[in-house]
Amino acid sequence: MAKSPDQTIYVLNGPNLNLLGTREPETYGHATLADVEKLCADTAAQFGLRADCRQSNREGELVDFIHEAHARKAAGIIINAGGYSHTSIALHDALKAVAIPTVEVHISNIHARESFRHHSFTAKAAIAVLCGFGIDGYRLAINGLAAKIGVKAVGAGSKA
Ligand code: CA2
């Protein structure tokens, strides 16, 4: 049973992630954003959770989504803020302000790339960070978030 009154997790993807599957497959793979969102919906459903998936190329809109998650008493947030991870104090502040358990995901291993990707402002506001697992990172992040917030897989844990 989720501790939050709401059984929704927000899955937030930032700038350029709408291009997934169309360019740079050597870095980001062949899956599309629609594939990522289906993976998140299917994984969340295994925990009796609903994934509300949003993508925006605008920093302020991502801040608004975080505020909306708070207003709707979302159980958690999965965020890949894309390039804004490395620049956005506003997104860091929004995540800190709402205090919703948040897991940060990066498709690529940001630490094996350019040095400007090594620091993440949003990671400081997250309970955990995953990078380098490709889009499977979203599935792993939802599993980890569910464990952190005390939500068990549907049908699990009912045996004596
Ligand atoms: O590895 C990740 O998930 C990133 O968050 C992706 C961001 C990048 O700025 C971060 O450093 C790491 C960029 C997303 C761009 O996505 C594209 C996907 C396909 C083609 C072009 C860009």
PDB file of C-alpha atoms and ligand atoms in Angstrom:
ATOM      1  CA  MET A   1       0.000   0.000   0.000  1.00  0.00           C
ATOM      2  CA  ALA A   2       1.462   3.365  -0.954  1.00  0.00           C
ATOM      3  CA  LYS A   3       2.000   5.843   1.863  1.00  0.00           C
ATOM      4  CA  SER A   4       0.930   8.714  -0.373  1.00  0.00           C
ATOM      5  CA  PRO A   5      -2.796   9.401  -0.846  1.00  0.00           C
ATOM      6  CA  ASP A   6      -2.183   9.268  -4.574  1.00  0.00           C
ATOM      7  CA  GLN A   7      -1.004   6.219  -6.530  1.00  0.00           C
ATOM      8  CA  THR A   8       0.496   8.270  -9.337  1.00  0.00           C
ATOM      9  CA  ILE A   9       4.148   8.739 -10.140  1.00  0.00           C
ATOM     10  CA  TYR A  10       5.219  11.510 -12.451  1.00  0.00           C
ATOM     11  CA  VAL A  11       7.779  10.613 -15.130  1.00  0.00           C
ATOM     12  CA  LEU A  12       9.366  13.829 -16.333  1.00  0.00           C
ATOM     13  CA  ASN A  13      11.592  14.027 -19.388  1.00  0.00           C
ATOM     14  CA  GLY A  14      13.387  17.212 -20.331  1.00  0.00           C
ATOM     15  CA  PRO A  15      14.720  18.903 -23.430  1.00  0.00           C
ATOM     16  CA  ASN A  16      15.433  16.956 -26.594  1.00  0.00           C
ATOM     17  CA  LEU A  17      14.272  13.642 -25.175  1.00  0.00           C
ATOM     18  CA  ASN A  18      11.379  13.841 -27.630  1.00  0.00           C
ATOM     19  CA  LEU A  19      14.081  13.064 -30.226  1.00  0.00           C
ATOM     20  CA  LEU A  20      14.882   9.667 -28.726  1.00  0.00           C
ATOM     21  CA  GLY A  21      15.149   6.962 -31.354  1.00  0.00           C
ATOM     22  CA  THR A  22      15.644   9.444 -34.193  1.00  0.00           C
ATOM     23  CA  ARG A  23      19.291  10.554 -33.711  1.00  0.00           C
ATOM     24  CA  GLU A  24      22.490   9.547 -31.892  1.00  0.00           C
ATOM     25  CA  PRO A  25      21.511   5.872 -31.426  1.00  0.00           C
ATOM     26  CA  GLU A  26      25.114   5.093 -30.400  1.00  0.00           C
ATOM     27  CA  THR A  27      24.535   7.213 -27.289  1.00  0.00           C
ATOM     28  CA  TYR A  28      20.810   6.928 -26.614  1.00  0.00           C
ATOM     29  CA  GLY A  29      19.770   3.702 -28.363  1.00  0.00           C
ATOM     30  CA  HIS A  30      16.922   3.088 -30.787  1.00  0.00           C
ATOM     31  CA  ALA A  31      13.933   3.295 -28.443  1.00  0.00           C
ATOM     32  CA  THR A  32      11.604   6.251 -28.772  1.00  0.00           C
ATOM     33  CA  LEU A  33      10.079   8.421 -26.060  1.00  0.00           C
ATOM     34  CA  ALA A  34       6.824   6.518 -26.612  1.00  0.00           C
ATOM     35  CA  ASP A  35       8.721   3.285 -25.855  1.00  0.00           C
ATOM     36  CA  VAL A  36      10.084   4.844 -22.641  1.00  0.00           C
ATOM     37  CA  GLU A  37       6.613   5.968 -21.582  1.00  0.00           C
ATOM     38  CA  LYS A  38       5.135   2.513 -22.235  1.00  0.00           C
ATOM     39  CA  LEU A  39       7.949   0.902 -20.254  1.00  0.00           C
ATOM     40  CA  CYS A  40       7.215   3.280 -17.366  1.00  0.00           C
ATOM     41  CA  ALA A  41       3.457   2.678 -17.508  1.00  0.00           C
ATOM     42  CA  ASP A  42       3.951  -1.111 -17.558  1.00  0.00           C
ATOM     43  CA  THR A  43       6.493  -1.033 -14.729  1.00  0.00           C
ATOM     44  CA  ALA A  44       4.379   1.279 -12.573  1.00  0.00           C
ATOM     45  CA  ALA A  45       1.353  -0.988 -13.107  1.00  0.00           C
ATOM     46  CA  GLN A  46       3.293  -3.884 -11.594  1.00  0.00           C
ATOM     47  CA  PHE A  47       3.183  -1.896  -8.357  1.00  0.00           C
ATOM     48  CA  GLY A  48      -0.413  -0.751  -8.713  1.00  0.00           C
ATOM     49  CA  LEU A  49       0.887   2.697  -9.636  1.00  0.00           C
ATOM     50  CA  ARG A  50      -0.019   4.920 -12.572  1.00  0.00           C
ATOM     51  CA  ALA A  51       2.741   6.657 -14.516  1.00  0.00           C
ATOM     52  CA  ASP A  52       1.838  10.186 -15.603  1.00  0.00           C
ATOM     53  CA  CYS A  53       4.454  10.841 -18.281  1.00  0.00           C
ATOM     54  CA  ARG A  54       5.367  14.355 -19.403  1.00  0.00           C
ATOM     55  CA  GLN A  55       8.072  15.780 -21.646  1.00  0.00           C
ATOM     56  CA  SER A  56       8.987  19.396 -22.161  1.00  0.00           C
ATOM     57  CA  ASN A  57      11.725  21.353 -23.844  1.00  0.00           C
ATOM     58  CA  ARG A  58      11.061  24.289 -21.485  1.00  0.00           C
ATOM     59  CA  GLU A  59      12.543  24.637 -18.021  1.00  0.00           C
ATOM     60  CA  GLY A  60       9.583  26.553 -16.571  1.00  0.00           C
ATOM     61  CA  GLU A  61       7.120  23.944 -17.804  1.00  0.00           C
ATOM     62  CA  LEU A  62       9.139  21.230 -16.061  1.00  0.00           C
ATOM     63  CA  VAL A  63       8.981  23.337 -12.868  1.00  0.00           C
ATOM     64  CA  ASP A  64       5.202  23.536 -13.349  1.00  0.00           C
ATOM     65  CA  PHE A  65       4.982  19.733 -13.706  1.00  0.00           C
ATOM     66  CA  ILE A  66       6.836  19.339 -10.397  1.00  0.00           C
ATOM     67  CA  HIS A  67       4.419  21.736  -8.697  1.00  0.00           C
ATOM     68  CA  GLU A  68       1.510  19.835 -10.251  1.00  0.00           C
ATOM     69  CA  ALA A  69       2.896  16.564  -8.896  1.00  0.00           C
ATOM     70  CA  HIS A  70       2.857  18.152  -5.446  1.00  0.00           C
ATOM     71  CA  ALA A  71      -0.679  19.509  -5.857  1.00  0.00           C
ATOM     72  CA  ARG A  72      -1.882  16.050  -6.884  1.00  0.00           C
ATOM     73  CA  LYS A  73      -0.010  14.422  -3.977  1.00  0.00           C
ATOM     74  CA  ALA A  74       1.994  12.237  -6.338  1.00  0.00           C
ATOM     75  CA  ALA A  75       3.733   9.282  -4.707  1.00  0.00           C
ATOM     76  CA  GLY A  76       7.019   9.918  -6.500  1.00  0.00           C
ATOM     77  CA  ILE A  77       8.859  11.469  -9.399  1.00  0.00           C
ATOM     78  CA  ILE A  78      11.189   9.925 -11.962  1.00  0.00           C
ATOM     79  CA  ILE A  79      13.112  12.672 -13.728  1.00  0.00           C
ATOM     80  CA  ASN A  80      15.498  12.853 -16.640  1.00  0.00           C
ATOM     81  CA  ALA A  81      15.918  16.592 -16.941  1.00  0.00           C
ATOM     82  CA  GLY A  82      18.288  16.157 -19.907  1.00  0.00           C
ATOM     83  CA  GLY A  83      20.658  19.090 -20.288  1.00  0.00           C
ATOM     84  CA  TYR A  84      18.841  21.029 -17.557  1.00  0.00           C
ATOM     85  CA  SER A  85      20.177  18.476 -15.054  1.00  0.00           C
ATOM     86  CA  HIS A  86      23.550  20.163 -15.413  1.00  0.00           C
ATOM     87  CA  THR A  87      22.370  23.777 -15.326  1.00  0.00           C
ATOM     88  CA  SER A  88      19.068  24.209 -13.551  1.00  0.00           C
ATOM     89  CA  ILE A  89      18.991  25.560 -10.025  1.00  0.00           C
ATOM     90  CA  ALA A  90      15.273  26.210 -10.645  1.00  0.00           C
ATOM     91  CA  LEU A  91      14.553  22.503 -11.126  1.00  0.00           C
ATOM     92  CA  HIS A  92      16.690  21.643  -8.093  1.00  0.00           C
ATOM     93  CA  ASP A  93      14.749  24.190  -6.019  1.00  0.00           C
ATOM     94  CA  ALA A  94      11.377  22.906  -7.240  1.00  0.00           C
ATOM     95  CA  LEU A  95      12.262  19.308  -6.341  1.00  0.00           C
ATOM     96  CA  LYS A  96      13.536  20.374  -2.912  1.00  0.00           C
ATOM     97  CA  ALA A  97      10.434  22.489  -2.322  1.00  0.00           C
ATOM     98  CA  VAL A  98       7.916  19.728  -3.040  1.00  0.00           C
ATOM     99  CA  ALA A  99       9.924  17.055  -1.195  1.00  0.00           C
ATOM    100  CA  ILE A 100       8.435  14.228  -3.258  1.00  0.00           C
ATOM    101  CA  PRO A 101      10.682  11.126  -3.393  1.00  0.00           C
ATOM    102  CA  THR A 102      12.525  11.565  -6.677  1.00  0.00           C
ATOM    103  CA  VAL A 103      14.818   9.295  -8.660  1.00  0.00           C
ATOM    104  CA  GLU A 104      16.988  10.821 -11.371  1.00  0.00           C
ATOM    105  CA  VAL A 105      17.651   8.823 -14.521  1.00  0.00           C
ATOM    106  CA  HIS A 106      20.101   9.306 -17.363  1.00  0.00           C
ATOM    107  CA  ILE A 107      20.073   6.988 -20.333  1.00  0.00           C
ATOM    108  CA  SER A 108      23.793   7.427 -20.940  1.00  0.00           C
ATOM    109  CA  ASN A 109      26.606   7.184 -18.407  1.00  0.00           C
ATOM    110  CA  ILE A 110      27.072  10.914 -17.857  1.00  0.00           C
ATOM    111  CA  HIS A 111      30.325  10.286 -15.958  1.00  0.00           C
ATOM    112  CA  ALA A 112      31.928   8.662 -18.988  1.00  0.00           C
ATOM    113  CA  ARG A 113      31.109  11.684 -21.164  1.00  0.00           C
ATOM    114  CA  GLU A 114      32.138  15.353 -21.305  1.00  0.00           C
ATOM    115  CA  SER A 115      33.052  16.910 -17.956  1.00  0.00           C
ATOM    116  CA  PHE A 116      30.152  19.396 -18.200  1.00  0.00           C
ATOM    117  CA  ARG A 117      27.781  16.418 -17.805  1.00  0.00           C
ATOM    118  CA  HIS A 118      29.434  15.136 -14.629  1.00  0.00           C
ATOM    119  CA  HIS A 119      27.600  17.496 -12.284  1.00  0.00           C
ATOM    120  CA  SER A 120      23.842  17.435 -11.803  1.00  0.00           C
ATOM    121  CA  PHE A 121      21.949  20.055  -9.799  1.00  0.00           C
ATOM    122  CA  THR A 122      18.784  17.948  -9.837  1.00  0.00           C
ATOM    123  CA  ALA A 123      20.652  14.919  -8.466  1.00  0.00           C
ATOM    124  CA  LYS A 124      21.174  16.803  -5.201  1.00  0.00           C
ATOM    125  CA  ALA A 125      17.412  16.851  -4.742  1.00  0.00           C
ATOM    126  CA  ALA A 126      16.948  13.163  -5.596  1.00  0.00           C
ATOM    127  CA  ILE A 127      16.982  10.147  -3.303  1.00  0.00           C
ATOM    128  CA  ALA A 128      18.854   8.125  -5.945  1.00  0.00           C
ATOM    129  CA  VAL A 129      20.421   8.466  -9.370  1.00  0.00           C
ATOM    130  CA  LEU A 130      20.787   5.899 -12.149  1.00  0.00           C
ATOM    131  CA  CYS A 131      22.795   6.386 -15.317  1.00  0.00           C
ATOM    132  CA  GLY A 132      24.189   4.275 -18.116  1.00  0.00           C
ATOM    133  CA  PHE A 133      21.545   1.547 -18.254  1.00  0.00           C
ATOM    134  CA  GLY A 134      19.916   2.873 -21.401  1.00  0.00           C
ATOM    135  CA  ILE A 135      16.147   3.163 -21.186  1.00  0.00           C
ATOM    136  CA  ASP A 136      16.096   0.209 -18.788  1.00  0.00           C
ATOM    137  CA  GLY A 137      17.195   2.803 -16.229  1.00  0.00           C
ATOM    138  CA  TYR A 138      13.584   4.022 -16.076  1.00  0.00           C
ATOM    139  CA  ARG A 139      12.358   0.522 -15.163  1.00  0.00           C
ATOM    140  CA  LEU A 140      15.081   0.158 -12.556  1.00  0.00           C
ATOM    141  CA  ALA A 141      14.296   3.615 -11.180  1.00  0.00           C
ATOM    142  CA  ILE A 142      10.602   2.806 -10.729  1.00  0.00           C
ATOM    143  CA  ASN A 143      11.498  -0.442  -8.962  1.00  0.00           C
ATOM    144  CA  GLY A 144      13.868   1.456  -6.677  1.00  0.00           C
ATOM    145  CA  LEU A 145      11.377   4.237  -6.034  1.00  0.00           C
ATOM    146  CA  ALA A 146       8.653   1.717  -5.175  1.00  0.00           C
ATOM    147  CA  ALA A 147      10.984   0.051  -2.661  1.00  0.00           C
ATOM    148  CA  LYS A 148      11.895   3.410  -1.120  1.00  0.00           C
ATOM    149  CA  ILE A 149       8.265   4.468  -0.692  1.00  0.00           C
ATOM    150  CA  GLY A 150       7.170   1.067   0.561  1.00  0.00           C
ATOM    151  CA  VAL A 151       5.044  -0.034  -2.381  1.00  0.00           C
ATOM    152  CA  LYS A 152       5.161  -3.753  -3.141  1.00  0.00           C
ATOM    153  CA  ALA A 153       4.542  -5.444  -6.463  1.00  0.00           C
ATOM    154  CA  VAL A 154       0.881  -6.277  -6.954  1.00  0.00           C
ATOM    155  CA  GLY A 155       0.233  -9.775  -5.679  1.00  0.00           C
ATOM    156  CA  ALA A 156       3.545  -9.933  -3.816  1.00  0.00           C
ATOM    157  CA  GLY A 157       3.989 -10.319  -0.092  1.00  0.00           C
ATOM    158  CA  SER A 158       0.525 -11.670   0.693  1.00  0.00           C
ATOM    159  CA  LYS A 159       1.776 -15.188   1.562  1.00  0.00           C
ATOM    160  CA  ALA A 160       2.632 -16.096   5.144  1.00  0.00           C
TER     161      ALA A 160
HETATM  162  O1  CA2 B   1      21.769  10.434 -20.814  1.00  0.00           O
HETATM  163  C1  CA2 B   1      20.773  11.117 -20.606  1.00  0.00           C
HETATM  164  O2  CA2 B   1      19.657  10.661 -20.404  1.00  0.00           O
HETATM  165  C2  CA2 B   1      20.886  12.643 -20.682  1.00  0.00           C
HETATM  166  O3  CA2 B   1      20.060  13.184 -19.654  1.00  0.00           O
HETATM  167  C3  CA2 B   1      20.391  13.061 -22.036  1.00  0.00           C
HETATM  168  C4  CA2 B   1      20.553  14.566 -22.301  1.00  0.00           C
HETATM  169  C5  CA2 B   1      21.955  15.034 -21.993  1.00  0.00           C
HETATM  170  O4  CA2 B   1      22.025  16.445 -22.113  1.00  0.00           O
HETATM  171  C6  CA2 B   1      22.382  14.626 -20.608  1.00  0.00           C
HETATM  172  O5  CA2 B   1      23.726  15.041 -20.403  1.00  0.00           O
HETATM  173  C7  CA2 B   1      22.298  13.120 -20.428  1.00  0.00           C
HETATM  174  C8  CA2 B   1      20.259  14.923 -23.753  1.00  0.00           C
HETATM  175  C9  CA2 B   1      19.012  14.367 -24.289  1.00  0.00           C
HETATM  176  C10 CA2 B   1      19.094  14.483 -25.782  1.00  0.00           C
HETATM  177  O6  CA2 B   1      18.368  13.418 -26.290  1.00  0.00           O
HETATM  178  C11 CA2 B   1      18.529  13.134 -27.588  1.00  0.00           C
HETATM  179  C12 CA2 B   1      18.022  11.950 -28.008  1.00  0.00           C
HETATM  180  C13 CA2 B   1      18.153  11.563 -29.296  1.00  0.00           C
HETATM  181  C14 CA2 B   1      18.805  12.385 -30.198  1.00  0.00           C
HETATM  182  C15 CA2 B   1      19.314  13.584 -29.787  1.00  0.00           C
HETATM  183  C16 CA2 B   1      19.171  13.973 -28.471  1.00  0.00           C
END
